[in-house]
Amino acid sequence: MRSSRSAYKRPGSGLTGRNRKIAIGVAIAALAGGALAVGTGMSNASTSCDGLDQSLRDTLSFMADQRAHPNAQTDAVLANRQAVVDLINLQRQQAGCTTKIAAPPAAATTKPATKPATTAPTKAATTAPTKAATTAPANNAGTGAGEVVCKGSTVTLSGEAGAPFASSGTFPLGTKLKVTNLDNNKSITVTVQTTSGSCVLLNNAAFEQVREPGKFLIRRAVIERVG
Protein backbone atom coordinates (compact mmCIF):
# COMPACT_ATOMS: atom_id res chain seq x y z
CA MET A 1 0.00 0.00 0.00
CA ARG A 2 2.71 2.46 0.91
CA SER A 3 4.58 1.80 -2.35
CA SER A 4 1.48 2.36 -4.54
CA ARG A 5 0.74 5.72 -2.98
CA SER A 6 4.24 6.95 -3.52
CA ALA A 7 4.03 5.96 -7.22
CA TYR A 8 0.93 8.11 -7.97
CA LYS A 9 1.47 11.78 -8.87
CA ARG A 10 -1.14 14.49 -9.63
CA PRO A 11 -0.99 16.06 -13.12
CA GLY A 12 1.38 18.99 -13.07
CA SER A 13 2.85 17.93 -9.76
CA GLY A 14 6.16 17.40 -11.53
CA LEU A 15 6.49 21.18 -12.06
CA THR A 16 8.33 23.18 -9.52
CA GLY A 17 6.74 26.34 -8.14
CA ARG A 18 8.76 28.56 -10.43
CA ASN A 19 8.07 26.44 -13.54
CA ARG A 20 4.34 26.41 -12.76
CA LYS A 21 4.27 30.23 -12.62
CA ILE A 22 6.07 30.44 -15.97
CA ALA A 23 3.62 28.03 -17.61
CA ILE A 24 0.62 29.97 -16.29
CA GLY A 25 2.14 33.23 -17.55
CA VAL A 26 2.68 31.81 -21.01
CA ALA A 27 -0.95 30.64 -21.19
CA ILE A 28 -2.27 34.06 -20.10
CA ALA A 29 -0.07 35.80 -22.67
CA ALA A 30 -1.36 33.51 -25.41
CA LEU A 31 -4.98 34.26 -24.51
CA ALA A 32 -4.31 38.02 -24.36
CA GLY A 33 -2.54 37.91 -27.73
CA GLY A 34 -5.52 36.21 -29.32
CA ALA A 35 -7.94 38.75 -27.87
CA LEU A 36 -5.69 41.60 -29.03
CA ALA A 37 -5.57 40.19 -32.56
CA VAL A 38 -9.35 39.95 -32.72
CA GLY A 39 -9.79 43.45 -31.27
CA THR A 40 -7.24 44.94 -33.65
CA GLY A 41 -8.94 43.34 -36.64
CA MET A 42 -12.31 44.77 -35.63
CA SER A 43 -10.78 48.19 -34.98
CA ASN A 44 -9.07 48.26 -38.38
CA ALA A 45 -12.33 47.27 -40.13
CA SER A 46 -14.21 50.03 -38.32
CA THR A 47 -11.57 52.61 -39.23
CA SER A 48 -11.64 51.49 -42.88
CA CYS A 49 -15.45 51.81 -43.04
CA ASP A 50 -15.35 55.27 -41.45
CA GLY A 51 -12.93 56.50 -44.12
CA LEU A 52 -14.87 54.92 -47.00
CA ASP A 53 -18.18 56.28 -45.69
CA GLN A 54 -16.77 59.81 -45.44
CA SER A 55 -15.30 59.59 -48.95
CA LEU A 56 -18.68 58.50 -50.29
CA ARG A 57 -20.45 61.38 -48.50
CA ASP A 58 -17.98 63.92 -49.88
CA THR A 59 -18.31 62.58 -53.43
CA LEU A 60 -22.11 62.54 -53.35
CA SER A 61 -22.15 66.07 -51.93
CA PHE A 62 -19.86 67.28 -54.72
CA MET A 63 -22.11 65.67 -57.35
CA ALA A 64 -25.20 67.31 -55.82
CA ASP A 65 -23.49 70.70 -55.97
CA GLN A 66 -22.54 70.14 -59.62
CA ARG A 67 -26.15 69.34 -60.50
CA ALA A 68 -27.35 72.44 -58.67
CA HIS A 69 -24.82 74.68 -60.46
CA PRO A 70 -24.23 73.10 -63.89
CA ASN A 71 -21.66 74.30 -66.39
CA ALA A 72 -20.15 73.14 -69.66
CA GLN A 73 -18.12 70.43 -67.90
CA THR A 74 -20.89 69.11 -65.63
CA ASP A 75 -21.74 65.97 -67.65
CA ALA A 76 -18.12 64.85 -67.86
CA VAL A 77 -17.50 65.61 -64.18
CA LEU A 78 -20.59 63.68 -63.07
CA ALA A 79 -19.63 60.66 -65.19
CA ASN A 80 -16.17 60.64 -63.62
CA ARG A 81 -17.55 60.99 -60.08
CA GLN A 82 -20.10 58.21 -60.65
CA ALA A 83 -17.22 55.86 -61.46
CA VAL A 84 -15.61 56.91 -58.15
CA VAL A 85 -18.88 56.22 -56.30
CA ASP A 86 -19.10 52.73 -57.82
CA LEU A 87 -15.52 51.97 -56.76
CA ILE A 88 -16.09 53.20 -53.19
CA ASN A 89 -19.27 51.11 -52.88
CA LEU A 90 -17.35 48.03 -54.05
CA GLN A 91 -14.66 48.67 -51.43
CA ARG A 92 -17.31 49.18 -48.75
CA GLN A 93 -18.94 45.89 -49.68
CA GLN A 94 -15.60 44.06 -49.45
CA ALA A 95 -14.88 45.69 -46.07
CA GLY A 96 -18.30 44.72 -44.73
CA CYS A 97 -19.49 48.31 -44.24
CA THR A 98 -23.24 48.43 -43.57
CA THR A 99 -23.98 52.14 -42.98
CA LYS A 100 -26.46 53.51 -45.51
CA ILE A 101 -25.12 56.68 -47.17
CA ALA A 102 -27.71 58.81 -48.96
CA ALA A 103 -27.02 61.60 -51.44
CA PRO A 104 -27.77 65.09 -50.04
CA PRO A 105 -30.74 66.93 -51.55
CA ALA A 106 -29.72 69.17 -54.44
CA ALA A 107 -32.92 71.08 -55.02
CA ALA A 108 -32.45 73.37 -52.03
CA THR A 109 -29.59 75.24 -53.69
CA THR A 110 -31.68 76.14 -56.73
CA LYS A 111 -34.65 77.67 -54.89
CA PRO A 112 -33.36 81.29 -55.08
CA ALA A 113 -33.98 81.16 -58.84
CA THR A 114 -37.73 81.35 -58.19
CA LYS A 115 -37.53 84.72 -56.40
CA PRO A 116 -38.44 86.85 -59.46
CA ALA A 117 -41.84 85.16 -59.55
CA THR A 118 -42.72 86.68 -56.16
CA THR A 119 -42.33 90.28 -57.34
CA ALA A 120 -43.83 90.17 -60.81
CA PRO A 121 -47.33 88.59 -60.64
CA THR A 122 -49.06 91.86 -59.75
CA LYS A 123 -47.64 93.73 -62.71
CA ALA A 124 -48.18 90.91 -65.19
CA ALA A 125 -51.73 90.15 -64.09
CA THR A 126 -52.93 93.77 -64.14
CA THR A 127 -51.17 95.17 -67.19
CA ALA A 128 -50.29 92.41 -69.64
CA PRO A 129 -53.75 91.18 -70.74
CA THR A 130 -55.21 94.62 -71.53
CA LYS A 131 -52.16 96.03 -73.27
CA ALA A 132 -51.39 92.93 -75.31
CA ALA A 133 -54.96 92.65 -76.58
CA THR A 134 -55.00 96.24 -77.88
CA THR A 135 -51.65 96.10 -79.68
CA ALA A 136 -51.52 92.58 -81.05
CA PRO A 137 -53.36 93.17 -84.36
CA ALA A 138 -51.22 96.17 -85.35
CA ASN A 139 -47.74 94.98 -84.42
CA ASN A 140 -47.89 91.22 -84.09
CA ALA A 141 -49.23 90.32 -87.53
CA GLY A 142 -52.43 88.91 -86.02
CA THR A 143 -50.71 86.21 -83.92
CA GLY A 144 -52.41 87.36 -80.69
CA ALA A 145 -51.14 87.19 -77.10
CA GLY A 146 -49.00 84.26 -75.97
CA GLU A 147 -47.60 82.97 -72.70
CA VAL A 148 -46.20 85.77 -70.54
CA VAL A 149 -42.56 84.99 -69.63
CA CYS A 150 -39.68 86.70 -67.81
CA LYS A 151 -42.12 88.70 -65.70
CA GLY A 152 -40.72 91.99 -64.44
CA SER A 153 -37.78 91.99 -66.87
CA THR A 154 -36.61 95.13 -68.62
CA VAL A 155 -35.62 95.11 -72.29
CA THR A 156 -32.73 96.87 -73.95
CA LEU A 157 -30.83 96.56 -77.22
CA SER A 158 -28.07 94.11 -78.02
CA GLY A 159 -26.25 96.41 -80.44
CA GLU A 160 -26.46 93.84 -83.24
CA ALA A 161 -27.22 94.95 -86.78
CA GLY A 162 -29.42 93.39 -89.43
CA ALA A 163 -33.14 92.71 -89.75
CA PRO A 164 -35.18 92.66 -86.50
CA PHE A 165 -34.39 89.67 -84.26
CA ALA A 166 -33.79 88.86 -80.59
CA SER A 167 -31.00 87.48 -78.46
CA SER A 168 -31.76 85.36 -75.38
CA GLY A 169 -30.10 83.28 -72.69
CA THR A 170 -33.42 81.78 -71.57
CA PHE A 171 -35.02 80.50 -74.76
CA PRO A 172 -33.54 78.29 -77.50
CA LEU A 173 -32.75 79.57 -80.95
CA GLY A 174 -35.82 79.75 -83.17
CA THR A 175 -38.21 80.76 -80.37
CA LYS A 176 -40.63 83.54 -81.30
CA LEU A 177 -41.13 86.28 -78.70
CA LYS A 178 -43.46 89.25 -78.68
CA VAL A 179 -42.15 92.30 -76.81
CA THR A 180 -44.58 95.07 -75.84
CA ASN A 181 -43.54 98.48 -74.54
CA LEU A 182 -46.33 99.49 -72.13
CA ASP A 183 -45.17 103.11 -72.10
CA ASN A 184 -46.12 103.65 -75.77
CA ASN A 185 -48.22 100.53 -76.52
CA LYS A 186 -45.85 99.45 -79.30
CA SER A 187 -44.96 95.80 -79.78
CA ILE A 188 -42.91 93.62 -82.07
CA THR A 189 -42.59 89.87 -82.66
CA VAL A 190 -39.05 88.62 -83.21
CA THR A 191 -37.21 85.30 -83.48
CA VAL A 192 -34.33 84.38 -81.17
CA GLN A 193 -31.24 84.09 -83.38
CA THR A 194 -28.34 84.56 -80.95
CA THR A 195 -27.60 83.84 -77.30
CA SER A 196 -27.02 86.30 -74.46
CA GLY A 197 -27.14 86.47 -70.69
CA SER A 198 -30.59 88.10 -70.55
CA CYS A 199 -34.15 86.89 -71.00
CA VAL A 200 -34.38 88.90 -74.21
CA LEU A 201 -32.39 91.61 -75.97
CA LEU A 202 -33.55 93.29 -79.17
CA ASN A 203 -31.14 94.08 -81.95
CA ASN A 204 -30.96 97.66 -83.19
CA ALA A 205 -33.66 97.34 -85.85
CA ALA A 206 -36.15 95.62 -83.54
CA PHE A 207 -35.54 98.04 -80.67
CA GLU A 208 -36.13 101.05 -82.90
CA GLN A 209 -39.68 99.86 -83.59
CA VAL A 210 -40.76 99.83 -79.93
CA ARG A 211 -38.52 102.38 -78.20
CA GLU A 212 -39.48 105.81 -76.95
CA PRO A 213 -37.44 108.64 -78.47
CA GLY A 214 -34.15 109.19 -76.64
CA LYS A 215 -34.52 106.08 -74.44
CA PHE A 216 -32.40 102.95 -74.59
CA LEU A 217 -34.26 100.87 -71.99
CA ILE A 218 -37.85 99.62 -71.80
CA ARG A 219 -38.67 99.51 -68.10
CA ARG A 220 -42.33 98.49 -68.46
CA ALA A 221 -42.18 95.59 -70.89
CA VAL A 222 -44.35 92.52 -71.42
CA ILE A 223 -42.57 89.54 -73.01
CA GLU A 224 -44.71 86.79 -74.48
CA ARG A 225 -43.68 83.49 -76.01
CA VAL A 226 -45.76 83.06 -79.13
CA GLY A 227 -43.93 80.28 -80.95
Tab-separated table of C-alpha atoms in Angstrom:
chain	number	residue	atom	x	y	z
A	1	MET	CA	0.000	0.000	0.000
A	2	ARG	CA	2.710	2.461	0.906
A	3	SER	CA	4.581	1.800	-2.349
A	4	SER	CA	1.476	2.355	-4.540
A	5	ARG	CA	0.740	5.720	-2.976
A	6	SER	CA	4.236	6.955	-3.515
A	7	ALA	CA	4.026	5.956	-7.216
A	8	TYR	CA	0.926	8.106	-7.971
A	9	LYS	CA	1.473	11.781	-8.875
A	10	ARG	CA	-1.138	14.492	-9.633
A	11	PRO	CA	-0.990	16.062	-13.122
A	12	GLY	CA	1.378	18.985	-13.070
A	13	SER	CA	2.853	17.934	-9.762
A	14	GLY	CA	6.157	17.404	-11.532
A	15	LEU	CA	6.490	21.177	-12.058
A	16	THR	CA	8.335	23.184	-9.522
A	17	GLY	CA	6.743	26.336	-8.136
A	18	ARG	CA	8.757	28.559	-10.432
A	19	ASN	CA	8.070	26.443	-13.540
A	20	ARG	CA	4.339	26.409	-12.760
A	21	LYS	CA	4.270	30.227	-12.617
A	22	ILE	CA	6.072	30.442	-15.965
A	23	ALA	CA	3.617	28.026	-17.611
A	24	ILE	CA	0.620	29.970	-16.285
A	25	GLY	CA	2.135	33.230	-17.548
A	26	VAL	CA	2.678	31.812	-21.007
A	27	ALA	CA	-0.954	30.638	-21.193
A	28	ILE	CA	-2.273	34.056	-20.100
A	29	ALA	CA	-0.069	35.803	-22.674
A	30	ALA	CA	-1.364	33.511	-25.413
A	31	LEU	CA	-4.976	34.255	-24.508
A	32	ALA	CA	-4.308	38.019	-24.360
A	33	GLY	CA	-2.544	37.907	-27.731
A	34	GLY	CA	-5.521	36.206	-29.322
A	35	ALA	CA	-7.939	38.745	-27.874
A	36	LEU	CA	-5.693	41.604	-29.034
A	37	ALA	CA	-5.565	40.190	-32.565
A	38	VAL	CA	-9.353	39.950	-32.722
A	39	GLY	CA	-9.792	43.447	-31.274
A	40	THR	CA	-7.238	44.938	-33.645
A	41	GLY	CA	-8.943	43.337	-36.641
A	42	MET	CA	-12.314	44.771	-35.626
A	43	SER	CA	-10.779	48.194	-34.979
A	44	ASN	CA	-9.073	48.264	-38.384
A	45	ALA	CA	-12.329	47.270	-40.127
A	46	SER	CA	-14.211	50.030	-38.321
A	47	THR	CA	-11.572	52.612	-39.234
A	48	SER	CA	-11.645	51.492	-42.884
A	49	CYS	CA	-15.452	51.808	-43.043
A	50	ASP	CA	-15.352	55.274	-41.454
A	51	GLY	CA	-12.935	56.496	-44.117
A	52	LEU	CA	-14.871	54.920	-46.997
A	53	ASP	CA	-18.179	56.279	-45.691
A	54	GLN	CA	-16.771	59.808	-45.444
A	55	SER	CA	-15.296	59.595	-48.955
A	56	LEU	CA	-18.677	58.501	-50.294
A	57	ARG	CA	-20.446	61.377	-48.505
A	58	ASP	CA	-17.979	63.923	-49.882
A	59	THR	CA	-18.305	62.578	-53.434
A	60	LEU	CA	-22.114	62.538	-53.354
A	61	SER	CA	-22.153	66.066	-51.926
A	62	PHE	CA	-19.861	67.278	-54.723
A	63	MET	CA	-22.109	65.673	-57.351
A	64	ALA	CA	-25.200	67.307	-55.824
A	65	ASP	CA	-23.495	70.700	-55.965
A	66	GLN	CA	-22.544	70.140	-59.625
A	67	ARG	CA	-26.153	69.339	-60.503
A	68	ALA	CA	-27.352	72.440	-58.666
A	69	HIS	CA	-24.816	74.685	-60.458
A	70	PRO	CA	-24.229	73.099	-63.888
A	71	ASN	CA	-21.664	74.301	-66.394
A	72	ALA	CA	-20.148	73.141	-69.655
A	73	GLN	CA	-18.116	70.435	-67.897
A	74	THR	CA	-20.887	69.107	-65.627
A	75	ASP	CA	-21.737	65.972	-67.648
A	76	ALA	CA	-18.125	64.849	-67.863
A	77	VAL	CA	-17.495	65.610	-64.181
A	78	LEU	CA	-20.588	63.681	-63.071
A	79	ALA	CA	-19.633	60.662	-65.193
A	80	ASN	CA	-16.174	60.644	-63.618
A	81	ARG	CA	-17.553	60.990	-60.085
A	82	GLN	CA	-20.097	58.212	-60.651
A	83	ALA	CA	-17.221	55.865	-61.455
A	84	VAL	CA	-15.615	56.911	-58.152
A	85	VAL	CA	-18.885	56.216	-56.300
A	86	ASP	CA	-19.101	52.728	-57.824
A	87	LEU	CA	-15.522	51.970	-56.765
A	88	ILE	CA	-16.093	53.198	-53.190
A	89	ASN	CA	-19.272	51.111	-52.880
A	90	LEU	CA	-17.350	48.028	-54.048
A	91	GLN	CA	-14.656	48.671	-51.428
A	92	ARG	CA	-17.314	49.185	-48.749
A	93	GLN	CA	-18.940	45.885	-49.678
A	94	GLN	CA	-15.602	44.061	-49.452
A	95	ALA	CA	-14.880	45.685	-46.071
A	96	GLY	CA	-18.297	44.721	-44.729
A	97	CYS	CA	-19.489	48.309	-44.237
A	98	THR	CA	-23.237	48.428	-43.565
A	99	THR	CA	-23.980	52.135	-42.983
A	100	LYS	CA	-26.455	53.508	-45.511
A	101	ILE	CA	-25.116	56.677	-47.172
A	102	ALA	CA	-27.714	58.805	-48.955
A	103	ALA	CA	-27.023	61.601	-51.441
A	104	PRO	CA	-27.772	65.093	-50.037
A	105	PRO	CA	-30.740	66.929	-51.545
A	106	ALA	CA	-29.719	69.166	-54.440
A	107	ALA	CA	-32.922	71.082	-55.020
A	108	ALA	CA	-32.451	73.369	-52.026
A	109	THR	CA	-29.591	75.242	-53.686
A	110	THR	CA	-31.680	76.137	-56.726
A	111	LYS	CA	-34.651	77.673	-54.889
A	112	PRO	CA	-33.364	81.285	-55.084
A	113	ALA	CA	-33.984	81.162	-58.842
A	114	THR	CA	-37.733	81.347	-58.191
A	115	LYS	CA	-37.532	84.718	-56.404
A	116	PRO	CA	-38.438	86.847	-59.460
A	117	ALA	CA	-41.841	85.164	-59.547
A	118	THR	CA	-42.724	86.679	-56.157
A	119	THR	CA	-42.326	90.284	-57.337
A	120	ALA	CA	-43.834	90.165	-60.811
A	121	PRO	CA	-47.335	88.593	-60.640
A	122	THR	CA	-49.060	91.860	-59.751
A	123	LYS	CA	-47.643	93.728	-62.714
A	124	ALA	CA	-48.176	90.913	-65.193
A	125	ALA	CA	-51.729	90.151	-64.088
A	126	THR	CA	-52.935	93.765	-64.144
A	127	THR	CA	-51.173	95.172	-67.188
A	128	ALA	CA	-50.289	92.410	-69.640
A	129	PRO	CA	-53.746	91.183	-70.736
A	130	THR	CA	-55.213	94.624	-71.532
A	131	LYS	CA	-52.160	96.030	-73.273
A	132	ALA	CA	-51.386	92.931	-75.310
A	133	ALA	CA	-54.960	92.651	-76.584
A	134	THR	CA	-54.996	96.238	-77.879
A	135	THR	CA	-51.645	96.102	-79.679
A	136	ALA	CA	-51.524	92.582	-81.050
A	137	PRO	CA	-53.359	93.165	-84.361
A	138	ALA	CA	-51.220	96.168	-85.354
A	139	ASN	CA	-47.739	94.981	-84.422
A	140	ASN	CA	-47.893	91.218	-84.093
A	141	ALA	CA	-49.234	90.317	-87.529
A	142	GLY	CA	-52.431	88.913	-86.018
A	143	THR	CA	-50.712	86.214	-83.915
A	144	GLY	CA	-52.408	87.360	-80.686
A	145	ALA	CA	-51.141	87.192	-77.103
A	146	GLY	CA	-48.999	84.264	-75.969
A	147	GLU	CA	-47.599	82.974	-72.700
A	148	VAL	CA	-46.195	85.774	-70.542
A	149	VAL	CA	-42.564	84.992	-69.625
A	150	CYS	CA	-39.685	86.703	-67.805
A	151	LYS	CA	-42.123	88.701	-65.697
A	152	GLY	CA	-40.719	91.987	-64.443
A	153	SER	CA	-37.783	91.990	-66.873
A	154	THR	CA	-36.609	95.130	-68.624
A	155	VAL	CA	-35.616	95.109	-72.289
A	156	THR	CA	-32.732	96.874	-73.955
A	157	LEU	CA	-30.834	96.564	-77.218
A	158	SER	CA	-28.065	94.113	-78.018
A	159	GLY	CA	-26.249	96.412	-80.439
A	160	GLU	CA	-26.461	93.843	-83.243
A	161	ALA	CA	-27.218	94.950	-86.782
A	162	GLY	CA	-29.416	93.391	-89.429
A	163	ALA	CA	-33.143	92.710	-89.748
A	164	PRO	CA	-35.177	92.655	-86.505
A	165	PHE	CA	-34.392	89.672	-84.261
A	166	ALA	CA	-33.794	88.856	-80.591
A	167	SER	CA	-30.997	87.483	-78.462
A	168	SER	CA	-31.755	85.363	-75.378
A	169	GLY	CA	-30.096	83.275	-72.688
A	170	THR	CA	-33.422	81.784	-71.567
A	171	PHE	CA	-35.024	80.496	-74.760
A	172	PRO	CA	-33.541	78.290	-77.502
A	173	LEU	CA	-32.749	79.568	-80.951
A	174	GLY	CA	-35.819	79.755	-83.172
A	175	THR	CA	-38.213	80.761	-80.373
A	176	LYS	CA	-40.635	83.544	-81.301
A	177	LEU	CA	-41.129	86.281	-78.703
A	178	LYS	CA	-43.457	89.250	-78.677
A	179	VAL	CA	-42.149	92.299	-76.813
A	180	THR	CA	-44.576	95.066	-75.842
A	181	ASN	CA	-43.536	98.482	-74.537
A	182	LEU	CA	-46.331	99.488	-72.127
A	183	ASP	CA	-45.170	103.112	-72.100
A	184	ASN	CA	-46.123	103.649	-75.770
A	185	ASN	CA	-48.218	100.527	-76.524
A	186	LYS	CA	-45.846	99.451	-79.297
A	187	SER	CA	-44.957	95.803	-79.778
A	188	ILE	CA	-42.907	93.617	-82.072
A	189	THR	CA	-42.589	89.873	-82.664
A	190	VAL	CA	-39.047	88.622	-83.208
A	191	THR	CA	-37.212	85.299	-83.481
A	192	VAL	CA	-34.326	84.383	-81.169
A	193	GLN	CA	-31.245	84.086	-83.380
A	194	THR	CA	-28.335	84.559	-80.954
A	195	THR	CA	-27.596	83.836	-77.296
A	196	SER	CA	-27.016	86.303	-74.463
A	197	GLY	CA	-27.141	86.474	-70.692
A	198	SER	CA	-30.589	88.101	-70.553
A	199	CYS	CA	-34.151	86.891	-70.997
A	200	VAL	CA	-34.378	88.896	-74.206
A	201	LEU	CA	-32.393	91.609	-75.967
A	202	LEU	CA	-33.547	93.295	-79.165
A	203	ASN	CA	-31.139	94.082	-81.945
A	204	ASN	CA	-30.962	97.665	-83.194
A	205	ALA	CA	-33.661	97.342	-85.851
A	206	ALA	CA	-36.147	95.623	-83.536
A	207	PHE	CA	-35.539	98.039	-80.674
A	208	GLU	CA	-36.128	101.050	-82.904
A	209	GLN	CA	-39.681	99.855	-83.590
A	210	VAL	CA	-40.762	99.828	-79.930
A	211	ARG	CA	-38.516	102.376	-78.196
A	212	GLU	CA	-39.477	105.813	-76.951
A	213	PRO	CA	-37.437	108.644	-78.474
A	214	GLY	CA	-34.148	109.187	-76.645
A	215	LYS	CA	-34.520	106.075	-74.444
A	216	PHE	CA	-32.401	102.946	-74.586
A	217	LEU	CA	-34.258	100.870	-71.989
A	218	ILE	CA	-37.847	99.620	-71.804
A	219	ARG	CA	-38.669	99.512	-68.105
A	220	ARG	CA	-42.333	98.492	-68.458
A	221	ALA	CA	-42.181	95.594	-70.887
A	222	VAL	CA	-44.345	92.522	-71.418
A	223	ILE	CA	-42.575	89.544	-73.005
A	224	GLU	CA	-44.713	86.787	-74.482
A	225	ARG	CA	-43.685	83.495	-76.007
A	226	VAL	CA	-45.765	83.058	-79.132
A	227	GLY	CA	-43.927	80.283	-80.951
